[in-house]
Amino acid sequence: MSQFYALMHDNTVKYISLREEIIADIRNLFINGGAVLKPEGIEEDEFDGNIVSRNGENITYVNYNLPEDFARIPDNQADMSEYNINEDTPKSIFYYDDGKFYFQAFNKKNMLQRKMILQIEFGNVFARMNNNAFIVEDKVHAIFENGRLYFQSYTIANQIFSLIDFVTEATNTEIESFGDIEGINVNTENIKHIANIKTRRLIKLLSNIDNIETFMRKASRTRANLLRKYGVNAQINENNELVLPTNNVVELNRTLEFLNEDIFRGVITDRLYRSNSKKKDNH
């Protein structure tokens, strides 16, 4: 019996029905991907926002309680809704096997709808594929077993489950160091004055990943379009720096969430959402 599922943005789970002849192939994709992510005997480090996972050398984890819908797996599939590709927008697809959950992040790249997809039909002649489809990749981004969620990339794992509460808060000294990151212009004294727990956790994260550098490498028009598209009230100044809004904690946190990739558009509806939230974003 297949143990293939879709994890929705409200953390409910839907069953993905498979034909019998491909169940083993799907299972093997996830099992093999899991072995690459977490090889036998790899060093394990508890994640707090400081630890950096080095591929092949160590893996980070958090002690985690899965959402209540996971209690139905593997024995109560009959009580679950079935995944509908025309209506449902998952944030992850996953496979359950022998007490382990193997998660793969799901986004627009996985969807083949609304595109001109060609498939071989007769001999070497191609025809249009008329049905919607999605891609299952040969990789795993997170594994849950024995009460621990393992991952190599915080950014990707955070798209599956919110991990911000596991991050320690940036100190005032760390906020000052954050202001020295190349590519941003920020009044760190204002931040220290208005910052809340969320602000400090986001700063801690962004200080240990290269999202700001990656964003600032994009073309100026692309950056401006992204800021506008995601409703972020931040500007690029004449020195080609991103000026963070530090007079309003809501606008500051939104900018930090954007840089941390916590704001995204739905695969199907193109609506704005906050990562791992049940609610639409109203910006």
mmCIF file of C-alpha atoms in Angstrom:
data_model
loop_
_atom_site.group_PDB
_atom_site.id
_atom_site.type_symbol
_atom_site.label_atom_id
_atom_site.label_comp_id
_atom_site.label_asym_id
_atom_site.label_seq_id
_atom_site.Cartn_x
_atom_site.Cartn_y
_atom_site.Cartn_z
ATOM 1 C CA MET A 1 0.000 0.000 0.000
ATOM 2 C CA SER A 2 1.278 3.470 -0.877
ATOM 3 C CA GLN A 3 2.350 5.820 1.917
ATOM 4 C CA PHE A 4 2.664 8.908 -0.303
ATOM 5 C CA TYR A 5 1.181 12.191 0.970
ATOM 6 C CA ALA A 6 0.843 15.936 0.396
ATOM 7 C CA LEU A 7 1.366 18.382 3.269
ATOM 8 C CA MET A 8 -0.845 21.437 2.871
ATOM 9 C CA HIS A 9 -0.118 24.985 4.043
ATOM 10 C CA ASP A 10 -2.454 24.618 7.023
ATOM 11 C CA ASN A 11 -0.478 21.495 8.048
ATOM 12 C CA THR A 12 -3.259 19.102 7.109
ATOM 13 C CA VAL A 13 -2.265 15.978 5.210
ATOM 14 C CA LYS A 14 -3.815 14.554 2.053
ATOM 15 C CA TYR A 15 -3.293 11.108 0.603
ATOM 16 C CA ILE A 16 -1.761 10.844 -2.885
ATOM 17 C CA SER A 17 -3.093 7.776 -4.638
ATOM 18 C CA LEU A 18 -0.587 5.820 -6.762
ATOM 19 C CA ARG A 19 -0.947 2.999 -9.238
ATOM 20 C CA GLU A 20 0.432 -0.209 -7.821
ATOM 21 C CA GLU A 21 3.216 -0.516 -10.387
ATOM 22 C CA ILE A 22 4.930 2.775 -9.404
ATOM 23 C CA ILE A 23 4.688 2.568 -5.616
ATOM 24 C CA ALA A 24 8.122 0.927 -5.298
ATOM 25 C CA ASP A 25 9.714 3.532 -7.572
ATOM 26 C CA ILE A 26 8.305 6.448 -5.559
ATOM 27 C CA ARG A 27 9.300 4.805 -2.285
ATOM 28 C CA ASN A 28 12.842 4.212 -3.520
ATOM 29 C CA LEU A 29 13.211 7.840 -4.623
ATOM 30 C CA PHE A 30 12.512 8.997 -1.071
ATOM 31 C CA ILE A 31 14.472 6.263 0.716
ATOM 32 C CA ASN A 32 17.546 6.834 -1.474
ATOM 33 C CA GLY A 33 17.208 10.609 -1.123
ATOM 34 C CA GLY A 34 17.038 10.203 2.627
ATOM 35 C CA ALA A 35 20.253 8.168 2.643
ATOM 36 C CA VAL A 36 22.004 11.002 0.808
ATOM 37 C CA LEU A 37 20.644 13.656 3.203
ATOM 38 C CA LYS A 38 21.415 11.681 6.354
ATOM 39 C CA PRO A 39 24.040 8.985 5.789
ATOM 40 C CA GLU A 40 24.556 6.346 8.439
ATOM 41 C CA GLY A 41 26.786 7.605 11.263
ATOM 42 C CA ILE A 42 26.770 11.286 10.259
ATOM 43 C CA GLU A 43 27.440 13.792 13.058
ATOM 44 C CA GLU A 44 24.232 15.331 14.461
ATOM 45 C CA ASP A 45 24.065 18.913 15.802
ATOM 46 C CA GLU A 46 21.062 20.518 17.479
ATOM 47 C CA PHE A 47 19.982 23.607 15.552
ATOM 48 C CA ASP A 48 19.728 27.015 17.265
ATOM 49 C CA GLY A 49 20.387 29.445 14.406
ATOM 50 C CA ASN A 50 24.159 29.347 14.828
ATOM 51 C CA ILE A 51 25.012 25.841 13.671
ATOM 52 C CA VAL A 52 25.835 25.570 9.991
ATOM 53 C CA SER A 53 25.283 22.198 8.378
ATOM 54 C CA ARG A 54 28.154 21.062 6.150
ATOM 55 C CA ASN A 55 26.969 18.654 3.485
ATOM 56 C CA GLY A 56 28.376 15.192 4.102
ATOM 57 C CA GLU A 57 29.955 16.140 7.438
ATOM 58 C CA ASN A 58 27.071 16.869 9.788
ATOM 59 C CA ILE A 59 23.316 17.326 9.862
ATOM 60 C CA THR A 60 21.222 19.640 12.037
ATOM 61 C CA TYR A 61 18.034 18.718 13.869
ATOM 62 C CA VAL A 62 15.332 20.133 16.136
ATOM 63 C CA ASN A 63 13.190 18.241 18.615
ATOM 64 C CA TYR A 64 9.792 18.481 16.988
ATOM 65 C CA ASN A 65 6.154 17.446 17.394
ATOM 66 C CA LEU A 66 4.455 16.772 14.076
ATOM 67 C CA PRO A 67 1.000 18.327 13.459
ATOM 68 C CA GLU A 68 -1.970 16.255 14.620
ATOM 69 C CA ASP A 69 -2.919 15.021 11.132
ATOM 70 C CA PHE A 70 0.231 12.875 11.096
ATOM 71 C CA ALA A 71 -1.320 10.640 13.757
ATOM 72 C CA ARG A 72 -3.438 9.118 10.971
ATOM 73 C CA ILE A 73 -0.357 7.734 9.268
ATOM 74 C CA PRO A 74 0.049 4.926 8.365
ATOM 75 C CA ASP A 75 -3.177 3.199 9.407
ATOM 76 C CA ASN A 76 -6.045 5.648 8.858
ATOM 77 C CA GLN A 77 -5.854 6.685 5.211
ATOM 78 C CA ALA A 78 -9.595 6.121 4.857
ATOM 79 C CA ASP A 79 -10.189 9.160 7.081
ATOM 80 C CA MET A 80 -8.049 11.408 4.884
ATOM 81 C CA SER A 81 -8.968 13.625 1.962
ATOM 82 C CA GLU A 82 -7.334 12.716 -1.327
ATOM 83 C CA TYR A 83 -4.965 15.141 -3.025
ATOM 84 C CA ASN A 84 -6.520 16.938 -6.020
ATOM 85 C CA ILE A 85 -3.942 18.458 -8.370
ATOM 86 C CA ASN A 86 -6.469 20.950 -9.764
ATOM 87 C CA GLU A 87 -7.387 22.385 -6.371
ATOM 88 C CA ASP A 88 -4.667 21.670 -3.815
ATOM 89 C CA THR A 89 -1.449 23.592 -3.228
ATOM 90 C CA PRO A 90 0.926 21.549 -1.044
ATOM 91 C CA LYS A 91 4.055 22.950 0.537
ATOM 92 C CA SER A 92 5.633 19.501 0.677
ATOM 93 C CA ILE A 93 5.181 15.970 -0.570
ATOM 94 C CA PHE A 94 6.435 13.141 1.602
ATOM 95 C CA TYR A 95 6.678 9.403 2.010
ATOM 96 C CA TYR A 96 6.307 7.374 5.188
ATOM 97 C CA ASP A 97 8.305 4.185 5.668
ATOM 98 C CA ASP A 98 9.213 2.182 8.752
ATOM 99 C CA GLY A 99 8.651 4.977 11.261
ATOM 100 C CA LYS A 100 10.350 7.683 9.193
ATOM 101 C CA PHE A 101 8.873 10.587 7.235
ATOM 102 C CA TYR A 102 10.841 11.724 4.170
ATOM 103 C CA PHE A 103 9.953 15.277 3.108
ATOM 104 C CA GLN A 104 10.515 17.038 -0.190
ATOM 105 C CA ALA A 105 9.751 20.771 -0.491
ATOM 106 C CA PHE A 106 7.143 21.526 -3.149
ATOM 107 C CA ASN A 107 6.939 24.714 -5.226
ATOM 108 C CA LYS A 108 6.129 26.046 -8.683
ATOM 109 C CA LYS A 109 9.012 24.144 -10.248
ATOM 110 C CA ASN A 110 7.263 20.885 -9.410
ATOM 111 C CA MET A 111 4.073 21.794 -11.272
ATOM 112 C CA LEU A 112 3.651 21.078 -14.982
ATOM 113 C CA GLN A 113 0.248 22.679 -15.413
ATOM 114 C CA ARG A 114 -0.257 25.769 -17.593
ATOM 115 C CA LYS A 115 2.789 24.838 -19.662
ATOM 116 C CA MET A 116 3.300 23.345 -23.097
ATOM 117 C CA ILE A 117 4.621 19.905 -22.159
ATOM 118 C CA LEU A 118 5.481 17.496 -24.952
ATOM 119 C CA GLN A 119 5.538 13.742 -24.608
ATOM 120 C CA ILE A 120 6.464 11.006 -27.049
ATOM 121 C CA GLU A 121 3.318 9.435 -28.428
ATOM 122 C CA PHE A 122 4.219 7.442 -31.551
ATOM 123 C CA GLY A 123 7.786 6.505 -32.393
ATOM 124 C CA ASN A 124 9.746 9.748 -32.366
ATOM 125 C CA VAL A 125 6.710 12.016 -32.740
ATOM 126 C CA PHE A 126 5.803 14.334 -29.883
ATOM 127 C CA ALA A 127 2.323 15.381 -28.813
ATOM 128 C CA ARG A 128 1.042 17.767 -26.190
ATOM 129 C CA MET A 129 0.488 16.365 -22.709
ATOM 130 C CA ASN A 130 -3.039 17.462 -21.840
ATOM 131 C CA ASN A 131 -3.217 16.340 -18.214
ATOM 132 C CA ASN A 132 -1.825 18.264 -15.254
ATOM 133 C CA ALA A 133 1.158 16.680 -13.561
ATOM 134 C CA PHE A 134 3.843 17.300 -10.957
ATOM 135 C CA ILE A 135 7.476 16.301 -10.631
ATOM 136 C CA VAL A 136 8.812 14.103 -7.854
ATOM 137 C CA GLU A 137 12.513 14.872 -7.509
ATOM 138 C CA ASP A 138 15.216 12.424 -6.479
ATOM 139 C CA LYS A 139 16.042 14.308 -3.289
ATOM 140 C CA VAL A 140 14.846 14.661 0.287
ATOM 141 C CA HIS A 141 15.020 17.958 2.199
ATOM 142 C CA ALA A 142 14.055 16.800 5.703
ATOM 143 C CA ILE A 143 13.571 13.583 7.655
ATOM 144 C CA PHE A 144 11.498 13.073 10.784
ATOM 145 C CA GLU A 145 12.260 10.135 13.071
ATOM 146 C CA ASN A 146 12.208 9.493 16.802
ATOM 147 C CA GLY A 147 10.933 12.964 17.637
ATOM 148 C CA ARG A 148 13.603 14.807 15.649
ATOM 149 C CA LEU A 149 13.352 16.741 12.396
ATOM 150 C CA TYR A 150 16.638 16.534 10.482
ATOM 151 C CA PHE A 151 17.677 18.924 7.704
ATOM 152 C CA GLN A 152 20.731 20.350 5.939
ATOM 153 C CA SER A 153 19.211 23.672 4.845
ATOM 154 C CA TYR A 154 17.237 25.782 7.314
ATOM 155 C CA THR A 155 15.783 27.853 4.460
ATOM 156 C CA ILE A 156 14.285 24.822 2.715
ATOM 157 C CA ALA A 157 13.198 23.018 5.888
ATOM 158 C CA ASN A 158 11.466 26.199 7.063
ATOM 159 C CA GLN A 159 9.280 26.017 3.952
ATOM 160 C CA ILE A 160 8.001 22.673 5.221
ATOM 161 C CA PHE A 161 7.613 23.456 8.929
ATOM 162 C CA SER A 162 8.121 26.782 10.688
ATOM 163 C CA LEU A 163 11.434 26.627 12.564
ATOM 164 C CA ILE A 164 11.741 30.246 13.696
ATOM 165 C CA ASP A 165 10.903 29.346 17.312
ATOM 166 C CA PHE A 166 14.040 27.196 17.485
ATOM 167 C CA VAL A 167 16.326 30.124 16.725
ATOM 168 C CA THR A 168 17.924 32.016 19.589
ATOM 169 C CA GLU A 169 17.564 35.793 19.560
ATOM 170 C CA ALA A 170 20.263 38.096 18.206
ATOM 171 C CA THR A 171 21.977 40.135 20.906
ATOM 172 C CA ASN A 172 22.557 43.880 20.526
ATOM 173 C CA THR A 173 26.145 43.120 19.537
ATOM 174 C CA GLU A 174 24.922 40.732 16.845
ATOM 175 C CA ILE A 175 22.488 43.380 15.580
ATOM 176 C CA GLU A 176 25.437 45.751 15.213
ATOM 177 C CA SER A 177 27.328 43.088 13.258
ATOM 178 C CA PHE A 178 24.245 42.540 11.083
ATOM 179 C CA GLY A 179 24.458 46.218 10.097
ATOM 180 C CA ASP A 180 27.924 45.551 8.654
ATOM 181 C CA ILE A 181 26.648 43.045 6.071
ATOM 182 C CA GLU A 182 27.554 44.251 2.606
ATOM 183 C CA GLY A 183 24.612 45.353 0.495
ATOM 184 C CA ILE A 184 22.312 46.703 3.198
ATOM 185 C CA ASN A 185 21.905 50.118 4.806
ATOM 186 C CA VAL A 186 20.434 49.890 8.264
ATOM 187 C CA ASN A 187 20.157 52.009 11.402
ATOM 188 C CA THR A 188 21.103 49.426 14.007
ATOM 189 C CA GLU A 189 20.349 51.748 16.934
ATOM 190 C CA ASN A 190 16.751 52.047 15.746
ATOM 191 C CA ILE A 191 16.528 48.281 15.385
ATOM 192 C CA LYS A 192 17.762 47.722 18.930
ATOM 193 C CA HIS A 193 15.088 50.117 20.130
ATOM 194 C CA ILE A 194 12.087 48.667 18.255
ATOM 195 C CA ALA A 195 13.070 45.009 17.778
ATOM 196 C CA ASN A 196 10.815 42.300 19.160
ATOM 197 C CA ILE A 197 11.592 38.578 19.536
ATOM 198 C CA LYS A 198 10.701 37.886 15.922
ATOM 199 C CA THR A 199 12.990 40.678 14.680
ATOM 200 C CA ARG A 200 15.939 39.351 16.654
ATOM 201 C CA ARG A 201 15.397 35.767 15.517
ATOM 202 C CA LEU A 202 15.181 36.781 11.866
ATOM 203 C CA ILE A 203 18.366 38.841 12.179
ATOM 204 C CA LYS A 204 20.089 35.869 13.775
ATOM 205 C CA LEU A 205 19.115 33.683 10.840
ATOM 206 C CA LEU A 206 19.983 36.180 8.124
ATOM 207 C CA SER A 207 23.401 36.714 9.692
ATOM 208 C CA ASN A 208 24.228 33.050 9.130
ATOM 209 C CA ILE A 209 22.931 32.510 5.583
ATOM 210 C CA ASP A 210 23.684 34.245 2.296
ATOM 211 C CA ASN A 211 20.158 35.314 1.310
ATOM 212 C CA ILE A 212 20.970 39.042 1.430
ATOM 213 C CA GLU A 213 24.029 38.578 -0.768
ATOM 214 C CA THR A 214 22.018 36.441 -3.193
ATOM 215 C CA PHE A 215 19.243 39.041 -3.401
ATOM 216 C CA MET A 216 21.655 41.926 -3.965
ATOM 217 C CA ARG A 217 23.350 40.072 -6.830
ATOM 218 C CA LYS A 218 20.130 40.183 -8.820
ATOM 219 C CA ALA A 219 19.625 42.842 -11.490
ATOM 220 C CA SER A 220 18.328 46.173 -10.149
ATOM 221 C CA ARG A 221 15.049 45.858 -12.039
ATOM 222 C CA THR A 222 14.541 42.336 -10.700
ATOM 223 C CA ARG A 223 15.117 43.492 -7.128
ATOM 224 C CA ALA A 224 12.681 46.385 -7.484
ATOM 225 C CA ASN A 225 10.053 44.104 -9.016
ATOM 226 C CA LEU A 226 10.422 41.545 -6.219
ATOM 227 C CA LEU A 227 10.079 44.173 -3.495
ATOM 228 C CA ARG A 228 6.938 45.499 -5.142
ATOM 229 C CA LYS A 229 5.525 42.047 -5.907
ATOM 230 C CA TYR A 230 5.834 40.930 -2.289
ATOM 231 C CA GLY A 231 4.653 44.195 -0.722
ATOM 232 C CA VAL A 232 7.950 45.053 0.950
ATOM 233 C CA ASN A 233 8.427 48.692 1.932
ATOM 234 C CA ALA A 234 12.191 48.904 1.361
ATOM 235 C CA GLN A 235 14.178 50.860 -1.202
ATOM 236 C CA ILE A 236 17.467 50.548 -3.067
ATOM 237 C CA ASN A 237 19.534 53.717 -2.536
ATOM 238 C CA GLU A 238 22.017 55.491 -4.815
ATOM 239 C CA ASN A 239 24.837 53.324 -3.421
ATOM 240 C CA ASN A 240 23.008 50.200 -4.581
ATOM 241 C CA GLU A 241 22.196 49.205 -0.993
ATOM 242 C CA LEU A 242 18.936 47.847 0.371
ATOM 243 C CA VAL A 243 17.669 50.370 2.926
ATOM 244 C CA LEU A 244 15.788 48.551 5.692
ATOM 245 C CA PRO A 245 12.797 50.384 7.236
ATOM 246 C CA THR A 246 13.795 50.780 10.879
ATOM 247 C CA ASN A 247 11.137 53.180 12.137
ATOM 248 C CA ASN A 248 8.326 50.612 12.150
ATOM 249 C CA VAL A 249 8.782 47.090 13.498
ATOM 250 C CA VAL A 250 5.982 45.638 11.324
ATOM 251 C CA GLU A 251 7.574 46.922 8.117
ATOM 252 C CA LEU A 252 11.029 45.885 9.330
ATOM 253 C CA ASN A 253 9.882 42.359 10.145
ATOM 254 C CA ARG A 254 8.163 42.054 6.786
ATOM 255 C CA THR A 255 11.389 43.016 5.016
ATOM 256 C CA LEU A 256 13.338 40.506 7.100
ATOM 257 C CA GLU A 257 10.719 37.816 6.400
ATOM 258 C CA PHE A 258 11.033 38.557 2.694
ATOM 259 C CA LEU A 259 14.819 38.181 2.839
ATOM 260 C CA ASN A 260 14.386 34.956 4.805
ATOM 261 C CA GLU A 261 11.955 33.689 2.120
ATOM 262 C CA ASP A 262 9.057 33.491 4.563
ATOM 263 C CA ILE A 263 6.693 35.211 2.104
ATOM 264 C CA PHE A 264 5.707 33.352 -1.027
ATOM 265 C CA ARG A 265 3.069 33.058 -3.724
ATOM 266 C CA GLY A 266 0.793 30.057 -3.999
ATOM 267 C CA VAL A 267 1.614 27.636 -6.782
ATOM 268 C CA ILE A 268 -1.901 27.674 -8.216
ATOM 269 C CA THR A 269 -3.643 30.829 -7.013
ATOM 270 C CA ASP A 270 -0.612 33.177 -7.080
ATOM 271 C CA ARG A 271 -1.859 34.626 -3.780
ATOM 272 C CA LEU A 272 0.591 35.920 -1.185
ATOM 273 C CA TYR A 273 1.072 33.771 1.907
ATOM 274 C CA ARG A 274 3.291 33.888 4.962
ATOM 275 C CA SER A 275 5.345 30.736 5.318
ATOM 276 C CA ASN A 276 3.585 27.907 7.179
ATOM 277 C CA SER A 277 0.570 30.104 7.903
ATOM 278 C CA LYS A 278 -3.072 29.204 7.521
ATOM 279 C CA LYS A 279 -3.908 32.734 6.421
ATOM 280 C CA LYS A 280 -3.468 34.706 3.264
ATOM 281 C CA ASP A 281 -1.226 37.740 3.426
ATOM 282 C CA ASN A 282 -3.220 40.954 2.975
ATOM 283 C CA HIS A 283 -0.497 43.086 1.411
#
